[in-house]
Amino acid sequence: MNAYSKTPLLDTIRTPEDLRKLKIEQVRQVADELRQETIDAVSVTGGHFGAGLGVVELTTAIHYVFDTPRDRLIWDVGHQAYPHKILTGRRDRIRTLRTGGGLSGFTKRTESDYDPFGAAHSSTSISAGLGMAVARDLSGGKNNVIAVIGDGAMSAGMAYEAMNNAGAMNSRLIVILNDNDMSIAPPVGAMSAYLSRLYSGKTYRTLRDAAKQINKRLPKILANRANRVEEYSRGFMMDGGTLFEELGFYYVGPIDGHNLDHLLPVLKNVRDMETGPILVHVVTQKGKGYGPAEASTDKYHAVAKFDVATGTQAKAKPNAPAYQNVFGQSLVKEAQKDDKIVAITAAMPSGTGVDIFNKAFPDRTFDVGIAEQHAVTFAAGLATEGYKPFCAIYSTFLQRGYDQIVHDVAIQNLPVRFAIDRAGLVGADGATHAGSFDNAYLGCLPNMVIMAAADEAELVHMVATQVAINDRPSSLRYPRGEGRGIEMPDVGVPLEIGKGRMIRQGNKIALLSFGTRLAECEKAADELAAHGLSTSIADARFMKPLDTELVLRLARDHDVLITIEEGSVGGFGSHVAQYLTDQGVLDTGLVKFRTMVLPDVFQDHDTPAAMYARAGLDAKGIVAKVFEALGKDAKAETVKLA
C-alpha cells in the first residue's frame, strides 16, 4: 500500500466484495476517500459532478449492504454513477470518462456486470427494476432489485406508471428516492431516523401484519378507524409518504443520506424484508463535500476540467455564439414584437436557451419538468387558443413525446413550433443523446414544416420563419455547440417556405446539404476544385416541403448529386431520393445520386469531430463519396495530382 496515498482504504477495494469484508466502522472512511477520488477524477475529465458527490455515502452503503451484482442496482439517468464505477472495478479507467474509447458518462450494460441497465435519459429505473423483479419471481430467484431515482426524475409520468404497476403487483422491489432538492422532504433529523429504523424493522412489520389480521376480524367501522389511526400517525411523523403508500409502496423515511449510522441499519432492514415494493426516502445534498460545488447554484451539476483547490473550471474561449444562445436571443427579439409567443421546455432551460427567454419573459416561460409528452400536448392546447408556443426540446428527448406530436399536434394541424436542440452527433454524451432520428421520425408526418439551420445566422431567420408559420406545425433543428463565427443579422427575416439557396455554382458535382455540414461541404468543394472538379453547393434549408425545383436543377445540371445530413437513413436524403425516383430522373442514368447519412449503428462517445470523421460526414468523407460515385479511388487521384 502506498504510504502517501490519499485513499489508503479505497486502494484495497477492487470490487464491492472487498468492501463487504470491511468492518462497519470502516465504511465512513471508504466514503470519504471515495468522495476525494471522485473529485480528483472529474477535475481531470470533466463531466457530471454534483449528483455523484451527493450519493457517495448512499453508493458505499448500498454496495456494503447488498450483494451486487447478484442484487441488481439500477441508477436512474446514470449521471450520478461515477462513485459506483470507482467501487465496481473501473477505478483504473475512471480518468478516461467520456473520452474516445473510455468509460461512458452513464451506466452501460456492455461496460460492467454491475450495470444491469443502461441509462442516460431519466425516469426509466423503476420500470426496468420491476421487469427484473418479475423475471426473478418467475425464475424462482431470491435476489434484491434496487432502483435509485432522483426527485427530479420523479417529475416524469413514467415513474408513476411504474410505481402504480409495482404497487398493484406487490412484487418485491426496492426504490430509493434520492431527494437532493428538498422539494419533497421536510427537515431530517434523529427522530425521523429513529422512526425509519422502527418502521423498516421486523418487529414493527410483524406487529403491523398481526394488526392487519386482527383488523380483518373486526367490525368494518372499527377496522377502518384502526387503519386510519396508523396511517395518520405515519403520515404525521413521516410527512411525505402518503402518495407512495397510496400507490402501494411501503414508505420508509426520510433519512439523512450522508449519515451512515442512519443509512446502513435502514438498508439492512429493507434488504431483509420479504414483502411487496418498498420506497426508501433518502435526503442528500448535491455537490456534498466539495465547497465550490456546495456554494454554486447549480451545485456543479456538469463541469469542464477544473482546479481542485479553487473549483475554477477550464473554459475554452468561444469564438462564436452557442446555437442555443442564438435561439434564445432570437426568440426574445421576436417575442418583443409579438405577445402571443410563449416558450416551453422540459427541465432543460439552460440547455435549450429558454433560460434567456425566461429572463426577459418569466410569465411566458414554462418549464414543465421531465415531462416531454405533457410539454407537447400542453403546447398544442396553447396553440388552439391562438398562442404561438415554441417547444424547445432536445432531439432525443422529443422522442418521448412522439405520439403527442402525431396525435395531438400533426393530425389537428396545430401551429406548435418545435425547436430541436442537439441535432446530430453530440460528442461526450454518446449515443443516448445523439440527435440522429428527428429528420426521419418527423419527416413522415403530414402537415409538418421541417427546417435545419446551416449556421447561426440561418437560425435567426428560421426562428422568424417559425413565428410566421401559423397554419401548421413546424420544426427547426440545430446542433450542440458553437456556430461558425459569421456575421449575424440584426433581425430575423422569414424565409420563403420550401425554398433552398445556392451557395456556390459549379457544373460537375452538386453537394446538397441539410444542416450544419454545410461548412464541411465548402471544404470538400475546395478540395474537389483542386482535382479539377467544378462543384456546386446548395443549402436545402427545408426538408419538408422539399425545394423540388432546386433538386431537379441540381440533378439535371451535374454528373453527381450527393445529399449530406446529420441524421439517420429515412431523413432528408430519403425524401430527395423518393422525389427523384418518382420523377423518373434516375431512370436515364445521367446523374449519379448518393445520400450521406449517419451510419446504421449507435456510435460510442468521442469528440464530435472524431465521431463525424468515423461517420464519414466530414470533408474528407464527402470527397471520398464523390470519387466513389465517379468510380475512382480518391487516394489514387490525390497521389496522381500531387
XYZ file of C-alpha atoms in Angstrom:
642
model
C 0.000 0.000 0.000
C 1.252 3.479 -0.879
C 2.126 5.226 2.406
C 1.440 8.614 0.795
C -1.879 7.673 -0.770
C -4.820 9.979 -0.031
C -7.073 6.924 -0.333
C -5.385 4.039 1.546
C -8.558 2.109 2.345
C -10.122 2.648 -1.081
C -6.871 1.337 -2.600
C -7.646 -2.072 -1.070
C -11.066 -2.251 -2.754
C -11.223 -3.666 -6.264
C -14.889 -4.731 -6.158
C -17.771 -4.417 -3.681
C -16.862 -7.886 -2.415
C -13.702 -6.340 -0.937
C -15.820 -3.540 0.561
C -18.130 -6.048 2.251
C -15.153 -7.656 4.051
C -14.520 -4.428 5.990
C -15.822 -3.692 9.463
C -18.866 -1.436 9.617
C -16.866 1.301 11.363
C -14.524 1.483 8.330
C -17.314 2.333 5.868
C -17.212 6.048 6.723
C -13.530 6.216 5.761
C -14.244 4.452 2.458
C -16.951 7.008 1.669
C -14.646 9.933 2.486
C -11.902 8.518 0.262
C -14.408 7.756 -2.498
C -15.502 11.395 -2.474
C -11.864 12.512 -2.728
C -11.227 10.163 -5.646
C -14.388 11.344 -7.439
C -13.325 14.984 -7.077
C -9.792 14.249 -8.320
C -11.012 12.175 -11.272
C -13.647 14.622 -12.527
C -11.202 17.534 -12.174
C -9.198 15.748 -14.901
C -12.055 14.545 -17.118
C -14.935 16.972 -16.607
C -18.477 15.590 -16.733
C -21.416 15.266 -14.365
C -20.227 16.068 -10.885
C -22.662 17.394 -8.290
C -25.031 14.419 -8.444
C -22.204 11.909 -7.917
C -20.884 13.784 -4.863
C -24.382 13.725 -3.397
C -24.637 9.913 -3.475
C -21.162 8.924 -2.209
C -22.441 7.603 1.138
C -25.520 6.065 -0.481
C -23.376 4.304 -3.106
C -20.993 2.965 -0.467
C -23.842 1.845 1.795
C -25.753 0.049 -0.977
C -22.690 -1.892 -2.116
C -21.822 -2.694 1.518
C -25.298 -3.941 2.440
C -26.418 -5.589 -0.801
C -24.815 -8.448 -2.716
C -24.119 -6.634 -6.002
C -24.044 -7.595 -8.840
C -26.271 -10.556 -7.906
C -28.514 -7.969 -6.318
C -29.388 -5.681 -9.223
C -28.627 -1.988 -8.706
C -30.142 0.456 -11.224
C -29.134 4.123 -11.230
C -31.771 6.306 -12.831
C -30.222 8.505 -15.566
C -26.773 7.269 -14.539
C -25.068 10.670 -14.331
C -24.516 10.090 -10.609
C -22.774 6.726 -11.133
C -19.101 7.803 -11.153
C -18.568 6.755 -7.481
C -20.367 3.489 -8.338
C -17.937 2.928 -11.222
C -14.931 3.540 -8.939
C -16.175 0.893 -6.482
C -17.031 -1.673 -9.166
C -13.702 -2.469 -10.807
C -13.398 0.594 -13.030
C -11.268 2.872 -10.888
C -8.190 2.311 -13.079
C -10.135 3.682 -16.072
C -12.114 6.440 -14.336
C -9.916 9.165 -15.848
C -10.993 8.023 -19.323
C -14.609 9.095 -18.642
C -16.413 10.470 -21.694
C -13.340 10.283 -23.935
C -12.941 8.184 -27.088
C -12.590 4.511 -26.153
C -13.021 5.372 -22.447
C -15.742 4.824 -19.864
C -19.251 6.055 -20.599
C -20.531 9.025 -18.596
C -23.607 6.917 -17.790
C -24.370 3.325 -16.823
C -23.827 0.864 -19.673
C -24.582 -2.855 -19.768
C -21.647 -3.697 -22.031
C -19.224 -1.966 -19.648
C -19.791 -3.962 -16.469
C -21.916 -6.661 -14.817
C -22.514 -4.058 -12.098
C -24.539 -2.003 -14.637
C -27.610 -4.217 -15.153
C -29.435 -1.468 -17.058
C -28.013 1.289 -19.250
C -29.478 4.752 -18.926
C -28.847 8.388 -19.753
C -32.430 9.614 -20.049
C -34.309 9.891 -16.800
C -37.142 8.050 -15.094
C -36.668 4.537 -16.528
C -35.278 2.834 -13.413
C -38.491 1.729 -11.664
C -39.950 0.217 -14.842
C -36.724 -1.660 -15.567
C -36.403 -2.722 -11.928
C -39.935 -4.081 -11.875
C -39.177 -6.067 -15.020
C -36.123 -7.572 -13.334
C -38.055 -8.297 -10.131
C -40.833 -10.078 -12.032
C -38.239 -12.046 -14.054
C -36.656 -13.093 -10.738
C -40.032 -14.191 -9.350
C -40.867 -16.163 -12.496
C -37.473 -17.889 -12.249
C -37.825 -18.608 -8.525
C -34.894 -16.361 -7.605
C -34.301 -14.571 -4.313
C -32.052 -11.617 -5.177
C -32.897 -7.975 -4.486
C -33.591 -5.324 -7.110
C -32.788 -1.734 -6.132
C -33.689 1.314 -8.237
C -32.193 4.680 -7.209
C -34.194 7.582 -8.632
C -33.825 11.335 -8.051
C -36.597 13.720 -7.069
C -36.195 15.499 -10.445
C -36.774 12.226 -12.300
C -39.932 11.812 -10.236
C -41.456 14.660 -12.273
C -41.856 12.246 -15.198
C -45.098 10.341 -15.590
C -43.241 7.127 -16.423
C -42.002 6.837 -12.830
C -45.605 6.921 -11.545
C -46.824 4.490 -14.202
C -44.162 2.056 -12.990
C -44.937 2.624 -9.309
C -48.637 2.179 -9.892
C -47.961 -1.143 -11.622
C -45.425 -2.251 -8.981
C -47.812 -1.438 -6.145
C -50.628 -3.372 -7.778
C -48.410 -6.411 -8.426
C -46.936 -6.392 -4.909
C -43.597 -7.575 -6.306
C -40.548 -7.265 -4.032
C -38.772 -4.191 -5.384
C -36.745 -1.570 -3.502
C -36.958 2.015 -4.767
C -34.613 4.556 -3.194
C -35.827 8.105 -3.748
C -32.698 10.274 -3.731
C -34.155 13.643 -2.795
C -31.434 16.253 -3.283
C -33.612 19.269 -3.876
C -35.594 19.308 -0.625
C -38.562 19.514 -2.957
C -40.385 16.691 -1.198
C -38.677 16.229 2.129
C -39.113 18.028 5.401
C -36.002 18.591 7.534
C -34.473 15.308 8.607
C -33.096 14.524 11.997
C -32.730 11.940 14.729
C -36.483 11.417 15.276
C -37.065 10.760 11.589
C -34.089 8.370 11.501
C -35.379 6.540 14.580
C -38.859 6.167 13.087
C -37.415 4.954 9.786
C -35.473 2.253 11.588
C -38.569 1.344 13.559
C -40.853 1.184 10.520
C -38.345 -0.814 8.460
C -37.555 -3.201 11.321
C -39.010 -6.681 11.567
C -40.724 -6.187 14.948
C -42.843 -3.313 13.696
C -43.689 -5.103 10.462
C -44.670 -8.276 12.302
C -46.905 -6.255 14.648
C -48.354 -4.394 11.679
C -49.109 -7.651 9.859
C -50.670 -9.064 13.028
C -52.775 -5.923 13.355
C -53.935 -6.352 9.762
C -55.037 -9.910 10.527
C -56.911 -8.715 13.622
C -58.456 -5.886 11.596
C -59.920 -8.398 9.161
C -61.885 -9.892 12.060
C -63.073 -6.550 13.483
C -66.359 -4.927 12.508
C -65.689 -2.766 9.415
C -66.165 0.586 11.146
C -63.594 -0.277 13.842
C -61.132 -1.751 11.338
C -61.283 1.368 9.180
C -60.742 3.566 12.210
C -57.715 1.497 13.361
C -56.191 1.686 9.867
C -56.678 5.430 9.793
C -55.000 5.910 13.182
C -51.869 4.127 11.943
C -51.954 5.885 8.584
C -52.311 9.319 10.188
C -49.567 8.663 12.748
C -47.200 7.506 9.988
C -48.286 10.355 7.729
C -47.847 12.889 10.522
C -44.443 11.613 11.593
C -43.168 10.909 8.078
C -44.792 13.804 6.225
C -44.367 12.748 2.620
C -45.067 9.056 2.388
C -48.811 9.231 1.792
C -48.590 9.415 -2.008
C -46.250 6.421 -2.199
C -48.353 4.409 0.222
C -51.425 5.152 -1.908
C -49.526 3.699 -4.874
C -48.969 0.503 -2.892
C -45.413 1.086 -1.649
C -44.250 0.616 1.926
C -42.711 4.026 2.705
C -39.597 4.425 4.853
C -38.031 7.803 5.518
C -36.971 10.465 5.130
C -33.444 9.683 6.282
C -30.184 11.595 6.021
C -28.343 10.168 3.038
C -24.963 11.333 4.362
C -25.311 9.763 7.811
C -24.121 6.163 7.561
C -25.302 5.445 11.133
C -28.836 6.076 9.861
C -28.416 4.711 6.342
C -26.801 1.315 6.983
C -29.324 -0.115 9.506
C -32.301 1.041 7.440
C -30.894 -0.502 4.250
C -30.196 -3.752 6.126
C -33.783 -3.838 7.394
C -35.112 -3.135 3.931
C -32.858 -5.812 2.420
C -34.312 -8.377 4.819
C -37.944 -7.507 4.168
C -39.786 -10.242 2.362
C -42.858 -8.368 1.217
C -44.006 -6.074 -1.606
C -42.488 -2.876 -3.014
C -40.666 -0.552 -0.617
C -39.748 3.104 -1.078
C -36.839 4.446 0.967
C -36.787 8.249 1.008
C -33.194 9.478 1.335
C -32.314 13.167 1.540
C -28.932 14.157 0.123
C -27.099 17.321 -0.811
C -25.945 17.717 -4.398
C -22.244 18.644 -4.525
C -21.775 17.434 -0.908
C -18.257 17.619 0.483
C -16.770 19.973 -2.117
C -17.038 23.627 -1.073
C -17.205 25.295 -4.522
C -19.961 22.879 -5.625
C -21.976 23.362 -2.429
C -21.760 27.144 -2.859
C -22.762 27.086 -6.542
C -26.408 27.500 -7.540
C -26.273 24.503 -9.920
C -24.141 22.512 -7.417
C -21.640 21.867 -10.255
C -24.172 19.618 -11.998
C -21.912 19.270 -15.046
C -18.408 20.663 -15.246
C -15.422 21.123 -17.508
C -11.999 20.151 -16.181
C -11.341 22.180 -13.021
C -8.771 23.121 -10.410
C -9.476 21.087 -7.254
C -8.206 23.772 -4.869
C -10.343 26.608 -6.220
C -13.075 24.900 -8.249
C -12.210 27.144 -11.230
C -13.324 25.438 -14.424
C -11.217 25.458 -17.593
C -13.377 27.143 -20.210
C -12.401 27.227 -23.847
C -12.691 30.743 -25.250
C -15.690 30.684 -27.566
C -15.049 32.231 -30.952
C -18.698 32.079 -31.915
C -22.033 32.074 -30.068
C -23.547 28.778 -28.946
C -26.556 27.762 -31.028
C -28.888 27.535 -28.038
C -27.995 31.109 -27.051
C -28.701 32.339 -30.580
C -32.068 30.602 -30.403
C -32.879 32.145 -27.002
C -31.845 35.649 -28.062
C -33.735 35.389 -31.372
C -36.888 34.258 -29.597
C -36.662 37.217 -27.192
C -36.464 39.639 -30.153
C -39.498 38.027 -31.799
C -41.441 37.987 -28.511
C -40.828 41.708 -28.032
C -42.869 42.238 -31.205
C -45.472 39.505 -30.576
C -47.068 38.948 -27.174
C -48.551 35.593 -28.267
C -45.128 33.898 -28.290
C -44.512 31.576 -25.336
C -41.638 29.181 -24.623
C -41.896 25.668 -23.203
C -39.081 23.367 -22.132
C -38.892 20.047 -20.296
C -36.351 20.587 -17.489
C -33.688 21.933 -19.880
C -33.948 25.741 -19.739
C -30.211 26.468 -19.997
C -29.525 23.594 -22.392
C -32.081 24.917 -24.880
C -31.587 28.664 -24.427
C -35.065 29.056 -22.892
C -33.359 30.479 -19.782
C -32.541 33.591 -21.866
C -36.212 33.919 -22.818
C -37.212 33.337 -19.191
C -35.129 36.316 -18.006
C -36.986 38.582 -20.446
C -40.454 36.997 -20.192
C -40.835 34.936 -16.990
C -44.641 34.883 -17.275
C -44.450 33.474 -20.802
C -41.943 30.714 -19.978
C -42.993 27.233 -18.868
C -40.602 24.562 -17.622
C -42.825 21.518 -17.215
C -40.178 19.242 -15.678
C -39.080 15.924 -17.168
C -42.393 15.509 -18.962
C -41.951 15.717 -22.727
C -45.307 14.116 -23.509
C -47.068 16.723 -21.418
C -44.910 19.525 -22.901
C -46.045 18.706 -26.449
C -49.767 18.456 -25.659
C -49.589 21.495 -23.362
C -48.148 23.395 -26.349
C -50.955 22.041 -28.524
C -53.515 23.383 -26.044
C -51.876 26.812 -26.108
C -51.920 26.755 -29.923
C -55.686 26.108 -30.005
C -56.189 29.402 -28.173
C -54.180 31.486 -30.624
C -50.835 31.469 -28.817
C -47.541 30.732 -30.562
C -45.819 28.070 -28.485
C -42.139 27.283 -29.047
C -41.490 23.820 -27.657
C -37.695 23.655 -27.122
C -36.635 20.060 -26.505
C -33.505 18.070 -27.391
C -33.899 15.718 -30.366
C -33.510 12.581 -28.229
C -35.859 13.855 -25.512
C -38.515 14.755 -28.084
C -38.571 11.043 -28.994
C -40.503 10.609 -25.740
C -43.327 12.817 -26.991
C -43.777 11.186 -30.387
C -47.380 10.034 -30.030
C -48.315 13.515 -28.844
C -46.611 15.082 -31.891
C -48.641 12.784 -34.155
C -51.980 12.651 -32.362
C -52.248 16.000 -30.605
C -50.322 18.286 -32.961
C -49.967 16.976 -36.527
C -53.417 15.393 -37.003
C -55.044 18.589 -35.725
C -52.625 20.697 -37.790
C -51.833 22.940 -34.821
C -49.043 25.524 -35.167
C -46.743 24.224 -32.452
C -43.163 25.266 -33.157
C -40.573 22.619 -32.258
C -37.068 23.943 -31.603
C -34.914 20.822 -31.693
C -31.564 21.230 -29.981
C -28.725 18.662 -30.000
C -29.342 17.726 -33.649
C -26.695 15.337 -34.966
C -23.796 13.901 -33.002
C -23.142 15.432 -29.588
C -19.751 14.091 -28.507
C -19.098 13.033 -24.915
C -22.706 12.092 -24.069
C -22.667 9.489 -26.847
C -25.479 7.521 -28.437
C -28.139 8.275 -25.822
C -28.030 11.996 -26.614
C -27.195 11.936 -30.340
C -29.952 13.635 -32.352
C -29.941 11.080 -35.147
C -33.589 10.369 -35.805
C -35.740 13.509 -35.816
C -35.447 14.042 -39.605
C -36.819 10.538 -40.094
C -39.436 10.476 -37.333
C -40.863 13.890 -38.206
C -40.396 13.656 -41.974
C -43.090 11.017 -42.355
C -45.756 13.208 -40.714
C -48.243 15.123 -42.886
C -48.613 18.876 -42.273
C -45.098 19.335 -40.831
C -42.633 22.005 -41.990
C -39.067 20.813 -41.296
C -36.040 23.137 -41.323
C -32.374 22.802 -40.403
C -30.083 25.759 -39.793
C -26.776 25.657 -41.669
C -25.213 28.253 -39.362
C -26.134 30.670 -36.572
C -27.329 33.423 -38.942
C -29.719 30.987 -40.605
C -31.018 30.039 -37.166
C -32.067 33.655 -36.554
C -34.034 33.730 -39.824
C -35.590 30.320 -39.165
C -36.905 31.396 -35.746
C -38.597 34.320 -37.527
C -39.924 31.839 -40.109
C -41.457 29.678 -37.391
C -43.190 32.707 -35.875
C -44.749 33.373 -39.297
C -45.940 29.769 -39.818
C -49.370 29.914 -38.234
C -51.304 27.271 -40.164
C -49.393 24.053 -39.341
C -46.677 22.649 -37.063
C -43.019 23.298 -37.775
C -39.659 22.076 -36.572
C -36.244 23.667 -36.587
C -33.127 21.642 -35.791
C -29.692 22.878 -34.770
C -26.664 21.227 -33.170
C -24.962 21.403 -29.826
C -22.014 23.764 -29.595
C -20.807 26.908 -31.252
C -21.677 28.415 -34.598
C -19.198 29.389 -37.300
C -18.467 32.914 -36.140
C -20.124 34.527 -39.146
C -21.766 37.953 -39.311
C -25.133 37.944 -37.597
C -28.291 39.681 -38.870
C -29.814 42.376 -36.678
C -33.287 40.921 -37.132
C -34.630 37.652 -38.444
C -36.441 37.719 -41.778
C -38.939 34.924 -42.533
C -37.720 32.636 -45.320
C -39.854 31.520 -48.247
C -41.300 28.172 -47.183
C -39.782 25.206 -49.019
C -37.035 27.161 -50.795
C -33.315 26.432 -50.502
C -30.381 28.589 -51.584
C -27.358 28.198 -53.834
C -24.062 28.764 -52.043
C -21.630 28.071 -54.868
C -22.179 27.377 -58.584
C -20.305 24.671 -60.473
C -21.144 22.244 -63.274
C -19.787 18.782 -62.451
C -20.530 17.856 -58.813
C -23.509 19.005 -56.718
C -23.454 18.867 -52.924
C -26.901 19.386 -51.386
C -26.564 19.995 -47.645
C -29.264 19.947 -44.961
C -27.972 21.431 -41.715
C -24.549 22.372 -40.382
C -22.492 20.010 -42.564
C -22.515 22.943 -44.999
C -19.109 24.081 -43.686
C -17.647 20.634 -44.467
C -19.256 20.753 -47.932
C -17.396 24.009 -48.589
C -14.069 22.458 -47.564
C -14.820 19.421 -49.737
C -15.695 21.643 -52.711
C -12.333 23.417 -52.393
C -10.537 20.072 -52.433
C -12.609 18.835 -55.375
C -11.795 22.029 -57.271
C -8.096 21.243 -56.755
C -8.836 17.944 -58.513
C -10.410 19.866 -61.383
C -13.965 19.012 -60.391
C -16.237 22.079 -60.576
C -18.602 21.794 -57.606
C -21.949 23.375 -56.775
C -23.085 23.700 -53.179
C -26.703 24.185 -52.162
C -28.228 24.607 -48.705
C -31.636 22.900 -48.731
C -32.912 24.810 -45.677
C -36.157 22.785 -45.833
C -36.629 19.028 -45.828
C -40.397 19.424 -45.894
C -41.723 20.871 -48.082
C -38.783 19.972 -50.308
C -37.423 22.510 -52.793
C -38.207 20.251 -55.746
C -37.201 22.862 -58.294
C -33.708 23.105 -56.735
C -33.373 19.305 -56.505
C -34.350 18.848 -60.174
C -31.973 21.549 -61.343
C -29.042 20.050 -59.422
C -29.807 16.566 -60.741
C -30.119 17.672 -64.388
C -27.119 20.020 -64.485
C -24.481 17.841 -62.770
C -22.840 14.443 -63.196
C -23.017 13.656 -59.478
C -25.584 14.733 -56.837
C -24.899 13.984 -53.184
C -27.107 14.848 -50.203
C -25.425 15.368 -46.828
C -27.213 15.456 -43.459
C -26.589 14.902 -39.743
C -29.235 12.235 -39.361
C -30.087 8.599 -39.918
C -31.383 6.857 -43.005
C -35.015 7.767 -43.648
C -34.448 11.504 -43.437
C -33.561 14.239 -45.930
C -31.693 12.023 -48.403
C -34.568 9.552 -48.472
C -37.035 12.345 -49.280
C -34.818 13.587 -52.121
C -34.397 10.033 -53.451
C -38.155 9.430 -53.329
C -38.781 12.598 -55.316
C -36.125 11.845 -57.943
C -37.356 8.287 -58.482
C -40.991 9.414 -58.688
C -39.996 11.975 -61.333
C -38.079 9.352 -63.311
C -34.913 11.440 -63.093
C -32.781 8.452 -62.130
C -34.161 6.301 -64.991
C -31.873 7.942 -67.531
C -28.647 7.220 -65.651
C -27.377 10.695 -66.494
C -26.787 11.648 -62.860
C -25.093 9.535 -60.213
C -27.052 10.083 -56.984
C -25.794 9.259 -53.462
C -27.000 10.021 -49.919
C -24.685 10.612 -46.949
C -26.261 9.866 -43.580
C -25.119 8.720 -40.156
C -24.064 5.048 -40.143
C -26.668 2.474 -39.110
C -25.096 1.934 -35.681
C -25.207 3.596 -32.273
C -21.857 5.381 -32.187
C -19.820 5.406 -28.971
C -18.873 8.722 -27.409
C -15.883 10.718 -28.616
C -15.297 14.311 -29.701
C -17.903 15.430 -32.268
C -15.150 15.890 -34.877
C -13.876 12.337 -34.354
C -17.428 10.946 -34.444
C -18.256 12.746 -37.711
C -14.973 11.567 -39.228
C -15.838 7.978 -38.261
C -19.306 8.504 -39.735
C -17.717 9.689 -42.992
C -19.548 13.013 -42.771
C -16.537 15.344 -42.793
C -14.912 16.999 -45.840
C -12.626 14.003 -46.353
C -15.617 11.632 -46.326
C -17.550 13.829 -48.780
C -14.606 13.893 -51.233
C -14.270 10.111 -50.935
C -18.004 9.712 -51.674
C -17.675 11.868 -54.819
C -14.809 9.761 -56.162
C -16.674 6.582 -55.257
C -19.656 7.831 -57.304
C -17.320 8.658 -60.187
C -15.812 5.176 -59.931
C -12.380 6.491 -58.965
C -10.179 5.979 -55.941
C -9.846 9.272 -54.076
C -6.401 8.435 -52.715
C -5.091 7.418 -56.138
C -6.432 10.663 -57.625
C -4.742 12.718 -54.921
C -1.418 10.968 -55.461
C -1.699 11.441 -59.244
C -2.335 15.178 -58.925
C 0.384 15.586 -56.321
